[in-house]
Amino acid sequence: MDFVNLPLLAASALVFISVLAGLFSVRIGFSFLLVFLGAGILAGEDGLGGYRFDDYRLSFWVGNLALAVILLDGGMRTNYARFRTGLRPASVLATVGVLICAAITALAGVLFVGLDWRTALLLGSIVGSTDAAAVFALLTRSGVVLNERVAATLEIESGMNDPMAVYLTLSFIALLAPGASSGSAWSAVALSFLQQFGWGGLIGVGGGFAMAALLRRVATRQVESGILALLIGASGLSVFAATGMAGGSSFLAVYLFGLIVANRAARVVGPTLAAMDGYAWLAQAGMFLLLGLLVTPSRMLDSVVPALAVVLTLIFVARPVAVWLCLRPFHYTARETWYISWVGLRGAVPIVLALFPLLAGTPHAGLLFNIAFMVVLTSLLTQGSTIALMARKLGVAMPDPADERQLRAVFLDFQFDPKTPVGSICEFYGLPMPADASMPLGDWMVAQLRRAPVAGDSVRMGPAALVVREVVGGKISSLGLGLKD
């Protein structure tokens, strides 16, 4: 029985040590995911374990399975109100933003790595999207609560931008294939775009509505939450696989499936979230450990310097440019935009996408994989470990409800009914009088913001500041005012 017990002991011990180390690493700001990745490297060919692992097909299969579970869990934790708040800007980031990121990163690939343009664009496509596993995990466990607009944008973007990255990656692999004629290749690219997003949206939404109806019927019987979680997980994976077989985006489908199921059958789904969280963490642990095993650091030494140049371009140029251009029409504040720029976390998705060229035999596939790993490692070390710090520095973190000082600092001293005429407030406090003094205070603030309000939004009124305390049903229900020296 050693052929069963030894691998089981090794795998379970590795997970146990990784989780234990992760619990302590959180205290010093390191990501759990980084610990799993590091544990895989230590167990690998260049590490203490000395285990040689190069099964790219198994890694690809496990990576896709894990991402399906993670995206399903993320979709189930996104409510409709938050989805509506961040849908439009997140959709632009998930499509146009990925294109801009990929293009600027490709330029770095040409300049610093010496790649030809098509291979450089493949590199940009591989690392161009943020990662749902990293975003969902690190935002949840960062210790800060972001304002709704920022949190919704980051979560929905990470859940919806994988399809664009997958589409671009497959497209450039096809264009790099030997003997691919330019006309037929570009026709295939256009058809693939329609298939990816069309089938992904159709199957995900249709499956979500059908499963929600089934769960509401099941709710009439006494069923344990663990069984329901297993039922939801199995159905989500079925949607993921069916969409892939139809040529659609499995990532988009499973995220939309989870979103619709959780919101249309909320009473049934609620008790299953704890179990789904366990499934998601198991998926993340297994995926990052396995991806760490794939990496052989000694083979990466020659590409470290050009890879770091690509990484720095991505983090400090490509991501900020993409975010600023995409969010400009939506009137985000500068602080919100900078924070969203910084939290462009790269996790398992770039490594999984980097397996595509390896499996397809694309030229320079090994180099692309090494650069993708450097991108992930650097992103988790820098961006992943400073999520909470940057949220506080940029003022996008919401106050702790138990801390009266924080509440007063954010929501200010005086509370007002949003139906109060803005002119009466200005007259009483000696503030600049607006053109329409009869306008309700809440309506006046929305007009100034030029976007849907969320708690924590603020507007200057001469020497005073007006802040949104609470939003109910998309409308301001309470306002705070503070006078500045």
CSV table of C-alpha atoms in Angstrom, one decimal:
chain,number,residue,atom,x,y,z
A,1,MET,CA,0.0,0.0,0.0
A,2,ASP,CA,3.0,2.3,0.0
A,3,PHE,CA,2.1,3.4,-3.6
A,4,VAL,CA,-1.0,5.0,-2.0
A,5,ASN,CA,0.2,6.0,1.5
A,6,LEU,CA,3.5,7.7,0.5
A,7,PRO,CA,2.0,10.1,-2.1
A,8,LEU,CA,-0.9,10.8,0.2
A,9,LEU,CA,1.4,11.5,3.1
A,10,ALA,CA,3.6,13.8,1.0
A,11,ALA,CA,0.7,15.7,-0.5
A,12,SER,CA,-1.2,16.1,2.8
A,13,ALA,CA,1.9,17.1,4.7
A,14,LEU,CA,2.7,19.7,2.0
A,15,VAL,CA,-0.8,21.2,2.2
A,16,PHE,CA,-0.7,21.2,6.0
A,17,ILE,CA,2.7,23.0,6.2
A,18,SER,CA,1.6,25.5,3.5
A,19,VAL,CA,-1.6,26.4,5.4
A,20,LEU,CA,0.2,26.6,8.7
A,21,ALA,CA,2.8,28.9,7.2
A,22,GLY,CA,0.1,30.9,5.5
A,23,LEU,CA,-1.6,31.6,8.8
A,24,PHE,CA,1.6,33.2,10.1
A,25,SER,CA,2.4,34.9,6.8
A,26,VAL,CA,-0.8,36.9,6.9
A,27,ARG,CA,0.4,38.7,10.0
A,28,ILE,CA,3.3,40.1,8.1
A,29,GLY,CA,1.3,40.9,5.0
A,30,PHE,CA,2.2,38.0,2.7
A,31,SER,CA,-0.4,36.3,0.6
A,32,PHE,CA,-1.6,32.8,1.4
A,33,LEU,CA,-1.3,32.1,-2.3
A,34,LEU,CA,2.3,33.1,-2.3
A,35,VAL,CA,3.0,30.6,0.4
A,36,PHE,CA,1.3,27.8,-1.6
A,37,LEU,CA,3.3,28.7,-4.6
A,38,GLY,CA,6.6,28.8,-2.6
A,39,ALA,CA,5.8,25.4,-1.0
A,40,GLY,CA,5.4,23.9,-4.5
A,41,ILE,CA,8.8,25.3,-5.6
A,42,LEU,CA,10.5,24.0,-2.4
A,43,ALA,CA,9.0,20.5,-3.1
A,44,GLY,CA,10.1,20.7,-6.7
A,45,GLU,CA,13.3,19.9,-8.7
A,46,ASP,CA,15.4,22.7,-7.3
A,47,GLY,CA,14.0,22.6,-3.8
A,48,LEU,CA,14.4,20.5,-0.7
A,49,GLY,CA,11.9,17.9,-2.0
A,50,GLY,CA,13.8,17.4,-5.3
A,51,TYR,CA,10.7,16.1,-7.1
A,52,ARG,CA,10.8,16.5,-10.8
A,53,PHE,CA,7.3,17.4,-12.2
A,54,ASP,CA,6.7,18.4,-15.8
A,55,ASP,CA,3.2,17.1,-16.6
A,56,TYR,CA,1.8,20.1,-18.3
A,57,ARG,CA,-1.5,18.4,-19.3
A,58,LEU,CA,-2.3,17.5,-15.8
A,59,SER,CA,-1.4,21.0,-14.6
A,60,PHE,CA,-3.6,22.5,-17.3
A,61,TRP,CA,-6.5,20.2,-16.3
A,62,VAL,CA,-6.1,21.0,-12.6
A,63,GLY,CA,-5.7,24.7,-13.2
A,64,ASN,CA,-8.9,24.9,-15.2
A,65,LEU,CA,-10.8,22.9,-12.7
A,66,ALA,CA,-9.6,25.1,-9.9
A,67,LEU,CA,-10.4,28.3,-11.7
A,68,ALA,CA,-13.9,27.0,-12.4
A,69,VAL,CA,-14.5,26.4,-8.7
A,70,ILE,CA,-13.0,29.8,-7.7
A,71,LEU,CA,-15.0,31.7,-10.3
A,72,LEU,CA,-18.2,29.9,-9.2
A,73,ASP,CA,-17.6,30.9,-5.6
A,74,GLY,CA,-16.8,34.4,-6.6
A,75,GLY,CA,-20.0,34.8,-8.7
A,76,MET,CA,-22.0,33.4,-5.8
A,77,ARG,CA,-20.7,36.1,-3.5
A,78,THR,CA,-21.5,39.0,-5.8
A,79,ASN,CA,-25.0,40.4,-5.2
A,80,TYR,CA,-27.1,42.1,-7.9
A,81,ALA,CA,-26.8,45.6,-6.3
A,82,ARG,CA,-23.0,45.4,-6.3
A,83,PHE,CA,-23.0,43.9,-9.8
A,84,ARG,CA,-25.1,46.8,-11.2
A,85,THR,CA,-22.8,49.3,-9.5
A,86,GLY,CA,-19.6,48.0,-11.1
A,87,LEU,CA,-20.8,46.3,-14.2
A,88,ARG,CA,-20.3,49.0,-16.9
A,89,PRO,CA,-16.8,50.1,-15.8
A,90,ALA,CA,-15.7,46.6,-15.0
A,91,SER,CA,-16.9,45.4,-18.4
A,92,VAL,CA,-14.8,48.1,-20.1
A,93,LEU,CA,-11.8,47.1,-18.0
A,94,ALA,CA,-12.4,43.4,-18.8
A,95,THR,CA,-12.3,44.0,-22.5
A,96,VAL,CA,-10.7,47.2,-23.6
A,97,GLY,CA,-8.5,47.3,-20.5
A,98,VAL,CA,-7.1,43.8,-21.3
A,99,LEU,CA,-6.4,44.9,-24.9
A,100,ILE,CA,-4.5,48.0,-23.8
A,101,CYS,CA,-2.6,46.1,-21.1
A,102,ALA,CA,-1.6,43.4,-23.6
A,103,ALA,CA,-0.5,45.9,-26.2
A,104,ILE,CA,1.7,48.0,-23.9
A,105,THR,CA,3.2,44.8,-22.3
A,106,ALA,CA,3.9,43.5,-25.8
A,107,LEU,CA,5.9,46.6,-26.5
A,108,ALA,CA,8.0,45.8,-23.4
A,109,GLY,CA,8.4,42.2,-24.8
A,110,VAL,CA,9.8,43.6,-28.0
A,111,LEU,CA,12.1,46.1,-26.4
A,112,PHE,CA,13.4,44.2,-23.4
A,113,VAL,CA,13.1,40.5,-24.4
A,114,GLY,CA,13.7,40.8,-28.1
A,115,LEU,CA,10.5,39.0,-29.2
A,116,ASP,CA,8.9,39.5,-32.5
A,117,TRP,CA,5.6,41.4,-32.5
A,118,ARG,CA,3.3,38.4,-32.7
A,119,THR,CA,5.0,36.5,-29.9
A,120,ALA,CA,5.2,39.7,-27.9
A,121,LEU,CA,1.4,40.1,-28.3
A,122,LEU,CA,1.0,36.5,-27.2
A,123,LEU,CA,3.0,37.4,-24.0
A,124,GLY,CA,0.8,40.5,-23.4
A,125,SER,CA,-2.3,38.4,-23.8
A,126,ILE,CA,-1.1,35.8,-21.3
A,127,VAL,CA,-0.4,38.3,-18.5
A,128,GLY,CA,-3.0,41.0,-19.5
A,129,SER,CA,-5.8,40.0,-17.2
A,130,THR,CA,-6.2,40.2,-13.5
A,131,ASP,CA,-6.8,37.0,-11.6
A,132,ALA,CA,-10.0,36.1,-9.9
A,133,ALA,CA,-8.3,33.7,-7.4
A,134,ALA,CA,-5.9,36.4,-6.2
A,135,VAL,CA,-8.5,39.2,-6.2
A,136,PHE,CA,-11.3,37.3,-4.4
A,137,ALA,CA,-8.9,35.7,-1.8
A,138,LEU,CA,-6.8,38.8,-1.0
A,139,LEU,CA,-9.6,41.4,-0.9
A,140,THR,CA,-11.6,39.1,1.4
A,141,ARG,CA,-8.7,38.6,3.8
A,142,SER,CA,-6.9,42.0,3.6
A,143,GLY,CA,-8.6,43.2,6.8
A,144,VAL,CA,-10.2,46.3,5.1
A,145,VAL,CA,-13.6,46.9,3.6
A,146,LEU,CA,-13.5,48.9,0.4
A,147,ASN,CA,-16.2,51.3,-0.7
A,148,GLU,CA,-18.8,49.5,-2.8
A,149,ARG,CA,-17.8,51.1,-6.2
A,150,VAL,CA,-14.1,50.1,-5.9
A,151,ALA,CA,-14.8,46.6,-4.5
A,152,ALA,CA,-17.5,45.9,-7.2
A,153,THR,CA,-15.2,47.1,-10.0
A,154,LEU,CA,-12.3,44.9,-8.9
A,155,GLU,CA,-14.3,41.8,-8.3
A,156,ILE,CA,-16.4,41.9,-11.5
A,157,GLU,CA,-13.4,42.8,-13.6
A,158,SER,CA,-11.4,39.8,-12.3
A,159,GLY,CA,-14.4,37.6,-12.8
A,160,MET,CA,-15.1,38.7,-16.4
A,161,ASN,CA,-11.7,39.5,-17.9
A,162,ASP,CA,-10.4,35.9,-18.2
A,163,PRO,CA,-12.5,35.3,-21.4
A,164,MET,CA,-10.8,38.1,-23.2
A,165,ALA,CA,-7.3,36.9,-22.1
A,166,VAL,CA,-8.1,33.3,-23.2
A,167,TYR,CA,-9.5,34.6,-26.5
A,168,LEU,CA,-6.4,36.7,-27.2
A,169,THR,CA,-4.1,33.9,-26.2
A,170,LEU,CA,-5.7,31.3,-28.4
A,171,SER,CA,-5.9,33.8,-31.3
A,172,PHE,CA,-2.2,34.6,-31.2
A,173,ILE,CA,-1.2,31.0,-30.9
A,174,ALA,CA,-3.3,30.3,-34.0
A,175,LEU,CA,-1.6,33.2,-35.8
A,176,LEU,CA,1.9,31.8,-34.8
A,177,ALA,CA,1.0,28.3,-36.0
A,178,PRO,CA,3.1,27.1,-39.0
A,179,GLY,CA,1.4,27.4,-42.3
A,180,ALA,CA,-1.4,29.6,-41.0
A,181,SER,CA,-2.5,31.9,-43.8
A,182,SER,CA,-3.3,35.5,-42.7
A,183,GLY,CA,-6.8,35.5,-44.2
A,184,SER,CA,-8.0,32.2,-42.7
A,185,ALA,CA,-6.3,32.9,-39.4
A,186,TRP,CA,-8.0,36.3,-38.9
A,187,SER,CA,-11.4,34.8,-40.0
A,188,ALA,CA,-10.9,32.1,-37.3
A,189,VAL,CA,-10.1,34.8,-34.8
A,190,ALA,CA,-13.3,36.8,-35.5
A,191,LEU,CA,-15.4,33.6,-35.3
A,192,SER,CA,-13.7,32.6,-32.0
A,193,PHE,CA,-14.6,36.0,-30.5
A,194,LEU,CA,-18.3,35.5,-31.3
A,195,GLN,CA,-18.3,31.9,-30.0
A,196,GLN,CA,-16.4,32.7,-26.8
A,197,PHE,CA,-18.6,35.5,-25.6
A,198,GLY,CA,-21.9,34.4,-27.2
A,199,TRP,CA,-21.9,30.8,-25.9
A,200,GLY,CA,-20.3,31.8,-22.6
A,201,GLY,CA,-23.0,34.3,-21.9
A,202,LEU,CA,-25.9,32.2,-23.2
A,203,ILE,CA,-25.1,28.9,-21.4
A,204,GLY,CA,-24.0,30.7,-18.2
A,205,VAL,CA,-27.2,32.7,-17.9
A,206,GLY,CA,-29.5,29.9,-19.1
A,207,GLY,CA,-27.9,27.4,-16.7
A,208,GLY,CA,-28.1,29.9,-13.8
A,209,PHE,CA,-31.8,30.5,-14.2
A,210,ALA,CA,-32.5,26.8,-14.6
A,211,MET,CA,-30.5,25.9,-11.5
A,212,ALA,CA,-32.0,28.6,-9.4
A,213,ALA,CA,-35.5,27.3,-10.3
A,214,LEU,CA,-34.4,23.8,-9.3
A,215,LEU,CA,-33.0,25.0,-6.0
A,216,ARG,CA,-36.2,26.8,-5.1
A,217,ARG,CA,-38.1,23.5,-5.6
A,218,VAL,CA,-35.5,21.6,-3.5
A,219,ALA,CA,-35.9,24.2,-0.7
A,220,THR,CA,-39.3,22.7,0.1
A,221,ARG,CA,-37.6,19.6,1.4
A,222,GLN,CA,-35.1,19.2,4.3
A,223,VAL,CA,-31.7,19.0,2.6
A,224,GLU,CA,-28.4,19.6,4.3
A,225,SER,CA,-26.3,22.6,3.2
A,226,GLY,CA,-23.3,20.4,2.4
A,227,ILE,CA,-25.3,18.3,0.0
A,228,LEU,CA,-26.7,21.5,-1.6
A,229,ALA,CA,-23.1,22.9,-2.0
A,230,LEU,CA,-22.1,19.7,-3.7
A,231,LEU,CA,-25.1,19.9,-6.0
A,232,ILE,CA,-24.3,23.6,-6.9
A,233,GLY,CA,-20.6,22.7,-7.4
A,234,ALA,CA,-21.3,19.8,-9.7
A,235,SER,CA,-23.8,21.8,-11.8
A,236,GLY,CA,-21.3,24.7,-12.0
A,237,LEU,CA,-18.6,22.4,-13.3
A,238,SER,CA,-21.1,20.9,-15.8
A,239,VAL,CA,-21.8,24.4,-17.1
A,240,PHE,CA,-18.1,25.1,-17.3
A,241,ALA,CA,-17.5,21.9,-19.3
A,242,ALA,CA,-20.5,22.2,-21.6
A,243,THR,CA,-19.6,25.7,-22.5
A,244,GLY,CA,-16.0,24.7,-23.4
A,245,MET,CA,-17.4,21.9,-25.6
A,246,ALA,CA,-19.6,24.4,-27.4
A,247,GLY,CA,-16.6,26.6,-28.1
A,248,GLY,CA,-17.6,29.3,-25.6
A,249,SER,CA,-15.9,30.9,-22.7
A,250,SER,CA,-16.2,28.5,-19.7
A,251,PHE,CA,-14.8,31.2,-17.4
A,252,LEU,CA,-17.5,33.7,-18.2
A,253,ALA,CA,-20.2,31.1,-18.1
A,254,VAL,CA,-19.4,29.7,-14.7
A,255,TYR,CA,-19.1,33.2,-13.2
A,256,LEU,CA,-22.5,34.3,-14.5
A,257,PHE,CA,-24.0,30.9,-13.4
A,258,GLY,CA,-22.8,31.5,-9.8
A,259,LEU,CA,-24.1,35.1,-9.8
A,260,ILE,CA,-27.6,34.2,-11.0
A,261,VAL,CA,-28.0,31.1,-8.9
A,262,ALA,CA,-26.9,33.0,-5.7
A,263,ASN,CA,-29.2,36.0,-6.3
A,264,ARG,CA,-32.3,34.2,-7.6
A,265,ALA,CA,-32.2,31.5,-4.9
A,266,ALA,CA,-30.5,33.5,-2.1
A,267,ARG,CA,-32.4,31.8,0.8
A,268,VAL,CA,-31.3,28.3,-0.4
A,269,VAL,CA,-27.7,29.3,-1.4
A,270,GLY,CA,-26.9,31.3,1.7
A,271,PRO,CA,-26.2,28.3,4.0
A,272,THR,CA,-23.9,26.7,1.4
A,273,LEU,CA,-21.4,29.5,1.1
A,274,ALA,CA,-19.2,28.2,4.0
A,275,ALA,CA,-18.8,24.9,2.2
A,276,MET,CA,-18.2,26.6,-1.2
A,277,ASP,CA,-15.5,28.7,0.5
A,278,GLY,CA,-13.8,25.5,1.6
A,279,TYR,CA,-14.0,24.1,-2.0
A,280,ALA,CA,-12.5,27.4,-3.3
A,281,TRP,CA,-9.6,27.3,-0.9
A,282,LEU,CA,-8.9,23.7,-1.6
A,283,ALA,CA,-8.9,24.5,-5.3
A,284,GLN,CA,-6.5,27.5,-4.8
A,285,ALA,CA,-4.2,25.4,-2.6
A,286,GLY,CA,-4.0,22.6,-5.1
A,287,MET,CA,-3.6,24.8,-8.1
A,288,PHE,CA,-0.8,27.0,-6.6
A,289,LEU,CA,1.1,24.0,-5.2
A,290,LEU,CA,1.0,22.2,-8.5
A,291,LEU,CA,2.0,25.3,-10.5
A,292,GLY,CA,4.9,25.8,-8.0
A,293,LEU,CA,6.1,22.3,-8.7
A,294,LEU,CA,6.2,23.1,-12.5
A,295,VAL,CA,8.7,25.9,-12.0
A,296,THR,CA,12.4,25.2,-12.1
A,297,PRO,CA,14.1,28.4,-10.8
A,298,SER,CA,17.6,27.4,-12.1
A,299,ARG,CA,16.2,27.5,-15.7
A,300,MET,CA,14.9,31.0,-15.3
A,301,LEU,CA,18.2,32.7,-14.4
A,302,ASP,CA,18.9,33.8,-18.0
A,303,SER,CA,15.5,35.5,-18.3
A,304,VAL,CA,15.3,37.2,-14.9
A,305,VAL,CA,16.4,40.7,-16.0
A,306,PRO,CA,14.2,41.0,-19.2
A,307,ALA,CA,11.3,39.4,-17.3
A,308,LEU,CA,11.5,41.9,-14.5
A,309,ALA,CA,11.5,44.7,-17.1
A,310,VAL,CA,8.3,43.3,-18.5
A,311,VAL,CA,6.8,43.0,-15.0
A,312,LEU,CA,7.6,46.6,-14.0
A,313,THR,CA,6.2,47.8,-17.3
A,314,LEU,CA,3.0,45.9,-16.7
A,315,ILE,CA,2.6,47.1,-13.1
A,316,PHE,CA,3.7,50.7,-13.4
A,317,VAL,CA,2.8,51.6,-17.0
A,318,ALA,CA,0.4,49.2,-18.7
A,319,ARG,CA,-2.1,48.7,-15.9
A,320,PRO,CA,-2.3,52.3,-14.8
A,321,VAL,CA,-2.7,53.6,-18.4
A,322,ALA,CA,-5.4,51.0,-19.1
A,323,VAL,CA,-7.3,51.8,-15.9
A,324,TRP,CA,-7.2,55.6,-16.3
A,325,LEU,CA,-8.3,55.4,-19.9
A,326,CYS,CA,-11.1,52.9,-19.2
A,327,LEU,CA,-12.5,54.6,-16.1
A,328,ARG,CA,-12.3,58.2,-17.2
A,329,PRO,CA,-15.9,58.2,-18.6
A,330,PHE,CA,-17.2,56.9,-15.3
A,331,HIS,CA,-16.1,59.8,-13.1
A,332,TYR,CA,-14.1,57.8,-10.6
A,333,THR,CA,-12.0,59.9,-8.2
A,334,ALA,CA,-8.2,60.0,-8.7
A,335,ARG,CA,-7.7,58.0,-5.5
A,336,GLU,CA,-10.1,55.3,-6.6
A,337,THR,CA,-8.5,55.1,-10.0
A,338,TRP,CA,-5.0,54.8,-8.5
A,339,TYR,CA,-6.1,52.0,-6.2
A,340,ILE,CA,-7.8,50.0,-8.9
A,341,SER,CA,-4.6,50.5,-10.9
A,342,TRP,CA,-2.5,49.1,-8.1
A,343,VAL,CA,-4.8,46.1,-7.4
A,344,GLY,CA,-4.2,44.6,-10.8
A,345,LEU,CA,-3.3,41.3,-9.2
A,346,ARG,CA,-1.9,38.5,-11.4
A,347,GLY,CA,-2.2,35.0,-10.0
A,348,ALA,CA,-2.8,31.5,-11.4
A,349,VAL,CA,-4.4,32.6,-14.7
A,350,PRO,CA,-1.2,33.8,-16.4
A,351,ILE,CA,0.5,30.6,-15.5
A,352,VAL,CA,-2.4,28.5,-16.7
A,353,LEU,CA,-2.5,30.5,-20.0
A,354,ALA,CA,1.2,30.1,-20.4
A,355,LEU,CA,0.6,26.4,-20.6
A,356,PHE,CA,-1.4,26.9,-23.8
A,357,PRO,CA,1.8,27.7,-25.9
A,358,LEU,CA,3.7,24.8,-24.2
A,359,LEU,CA,0.9,22.3,-25.2
A,360,ALA,CA,0.7,23.8,-28.7
A,361,GLY,CA,4.4,23.7,-29.3
A,362,THR,CA,4.6,27.5,-29.9
A,363,PRO,CA,8.1,28.9,-30.4
A,364,HIS,CA,9.6,30.5,-27.3
A,365,ALA,CA,6.9,28.8,-25.1
A,366,GLY,CA,9.3,28.1,-22.3
A,367,LEU,CA,10.4,31.7,-22.2
A,368,LEU,CA,6.8,32.9,-22.1
A,369,PHE,CA,6.1,30.5,-19.2
A,370,ASN,CA,9.1,31.8,-17.2
A,371,ILE,CA,8.1,35.4,-17.7
A,372,ALA,CA,4.5,34.7,-16.7
A,373,PHE,CA,5.7,33.1,-13.5
A,374,MET,CA,7.9,36.2,-12.8
A,375,VAL,CA,4.8,38.4,-13.3
A,376,VAL,CA,2.8,36.3,-10.8
A,377,LEU,CA,5.5,36.2,-8.2
A,378,THR,CA,6.2,39.9,-8.4
A,379,SER,CA,2.6,40.8,-8.4
A,380,LEU,CA,1.8,38.7,-5.3
A,381,LEU,CA,4.9,40.1,-3.5
A,382,THR,CA,4.3,43.7,-4.2
A,383,GLN,CA,0.6,44.3,-5.0
A,384,GLY,CA,-0.8,41.4,-3.0
A,385,SER,CA,1.1,42.3,0.2
A,386,THR,CA,0.0,46.0,0.2
A,387,ILE,CA,-3.7,45.8,-0.5
A,388,ALA,CA,-4.7,47.0,2.9
A,389,LEU,CA,-1.9,49.6,3.2
A,390,MET,CA,-2.7,51.2,-0.1
A,391,ALA,CA,-6.5,51.2,0.7
A,392,ARG,CA,-5.8,53.2,3.8
A,393,LYS,CA,-3.3,55.5,2.2
A,394,LEU,CA,-5.6,56.3,-0.7
A,395,GLY,CA,-8.7,56.7,1.5
A,396,VAL,CA,-10.9,54.0,-0.3
A,397,ALA,CA,-11.3,51.9,2.9
A,398,MET,CA,-14.5,52.1,4.8
A,399,PRO,CA,-14.4,52.8,8.6
A,400,ASP,CA,-14.6,50.1,11.2
A,401,PRO,CA,-18.2,50.3,12.6
A,402,ALA,CA,-16.9,49.7,16.1
A,403,ASP,CA,-14.4,52.6,16.0
A,404,GLU,CA,-16.2,55.9,16.7
A,405,ARG,CA,-13.2,57.9,15.7
A,406,GLN,CA,-13.0,56.3,12.3
A,407,LEU,CA,-16.7,56.7,11.7
A,408,ARG,CA,-16.5,60.5,12.5
A,409,ALA,CA,-13.4,60.9,10.4
A,410,VAL,CA,-15.1,59.4,7.3
A,411,PHE,CA,-18.8,60.3,7.8
A,412,LEU,CA,-18.2,63.7,9.5
A,413,ASP,CA,-20.0,65.2,12.5
A,414,PHE,CA,-23.4,66.5,11.4
A,415,GLN,CA,-26.1,64.2,9.8
A,416,PHE,CA,-28.7,65.5,7.4
A,417,ASP,CA,-31.8,64.3,5.6
A,418,PRO,CA,-31.0,64.2,1.9
A,419,LYS,CA,-34.4,65.8,1.2
A,420,THR,CA,-33.3,69.0,2.9
A,421,PRO,CA,-33.0,71.9,0.4
A,422,VAL,CA,-29.3,72.5,-0.4
A,423,GLY,CA,-29.9,76.3,-0.1
A,424,SER,CA,-31.0,76.1,3.5
A,425,ILE,CA,-27.8,74.3,4.5
A,426,CYS,CA,-25.6,76.8,2.6
A,427,GLU,CA,-27.4,79.7,4.2
A,428,PHE,CA,-27.2,78.3,7.8
A,429,TYR,CA,-23.4,77.5,7.5
A,430,GLY,CA,-22.5,80.4,5.3
A,431,LEU,CA,-21.5,78.2,2.4
A,432,PRO,CA,-21.4,79.1,-1.3
A,433,MET,CA,-25.0,79.2,-2.6
A,434,PRO,CA,-25.7,76.8,-5.6
A,435,ALA,CA,-27.6,78.0,-8.7
A,436,ASP,CA,-30.7,75.9,-7.8
A,437,ALA,CA,-31.0,76.4,-4.0
A,438,SER,CA,-34.3,74.5,-3.9
A,439,MET,CA,-32.7,71.2,-5.0
A,440,PRO,CA,-32.7,68.5,-2.4
A,441,LEU,CA,-29.3,67.9,-0.8
A,442,GLY,CA,-29.1,64.3,-2.0
A,443,ASP,CA,-30.0,65.2,-5.6
A,444,TRP,CA,-27.5,68.0,-5.6
A,445,MET,CA,-24.8,65.7,-4.4
A,446,VAL,CA,-25.5,63.1,-7.1
A,447,ALA,CA,-25.4,65.9,-9.7
A,448,GLN,CA,-22.0,66.9,-8.4
A,449,LEU,CA,-20.7,63.3,-8.4
A,450,ARG,CA,-22.0,62.5,-11.9
A,451,ARG,CA,-22.2,58.8,-11.0
A,452,ALA,CA,-24.2,56.5,-8.9
A,453,PRO,CA,-23.5,57.2,-5.2
A,454,VAL,CA,-22.0,54.8,-2.7
A,455,ALA,CA,-21.3,55.2,1.0
A,456,GLY,CA,-18.1,57.2,1.5
A,457,ASP,CA,-18.5,59.5,-1.6
A,458,SER,CA,-17.7,63.1,-0.7
A,459,VAL,CA,-18.1,66.6,-2.3
A,460,ARG,CA,-16.6,69.9,-1.3
A,461,MET,CA,-18.8,72.8,-0.5
A,462,GLY,CA,-16.5,75.7,0.0
A,463,PRO,CA,-14.9,75.3,3.5
A,464,ALA,CA,-17.1,72.2,4.2
A,465,ALA,CA,-17.3,68.7,3.0
A,466,LEU,CA,-20.5,66.7,2.3
A,467,VAL,CA,-20.2,62.9,2.5
A,468,VAL,CA,-22.6,60.0,1.8
A,469,ARG,CA,-23.3,58.0,5.0
A,470,GLU,CA,-25.7,55.5,3.6
A,471,VAL,CA,-27.3,54.4,0.3
A,472,VAL,CA,-30.5,52.4,0.1
A,473,GLY,CA,-32.0,51.1,-3.2
A,474,GLY,CA,-29.5,53.2,-5.1
A,475,LYS,CA,-30.5,56.5,-3.5
A,476,ILE,CA,-28.8,58.5,-0.8
A,477,SER,CA,-30.6,57.9,2.6
A,478,SER,CA,-28.3,59.8,4.9
A,479,LEU,CA,-25.6,62.5,4.5
A,480,GLY,CA,-22.9,63.9,6.8
A,481,LEU,CA,-21.4,67.4,6.8
A,482,GLY,CA,-18.1,68.5,8.3
A,483,LEU,CA,-16.6,72.0,8.5
A,484,LYS,CA,-12.9,72.3,7.6
A,485,ASP,CA,-10.5,74.9,9.2
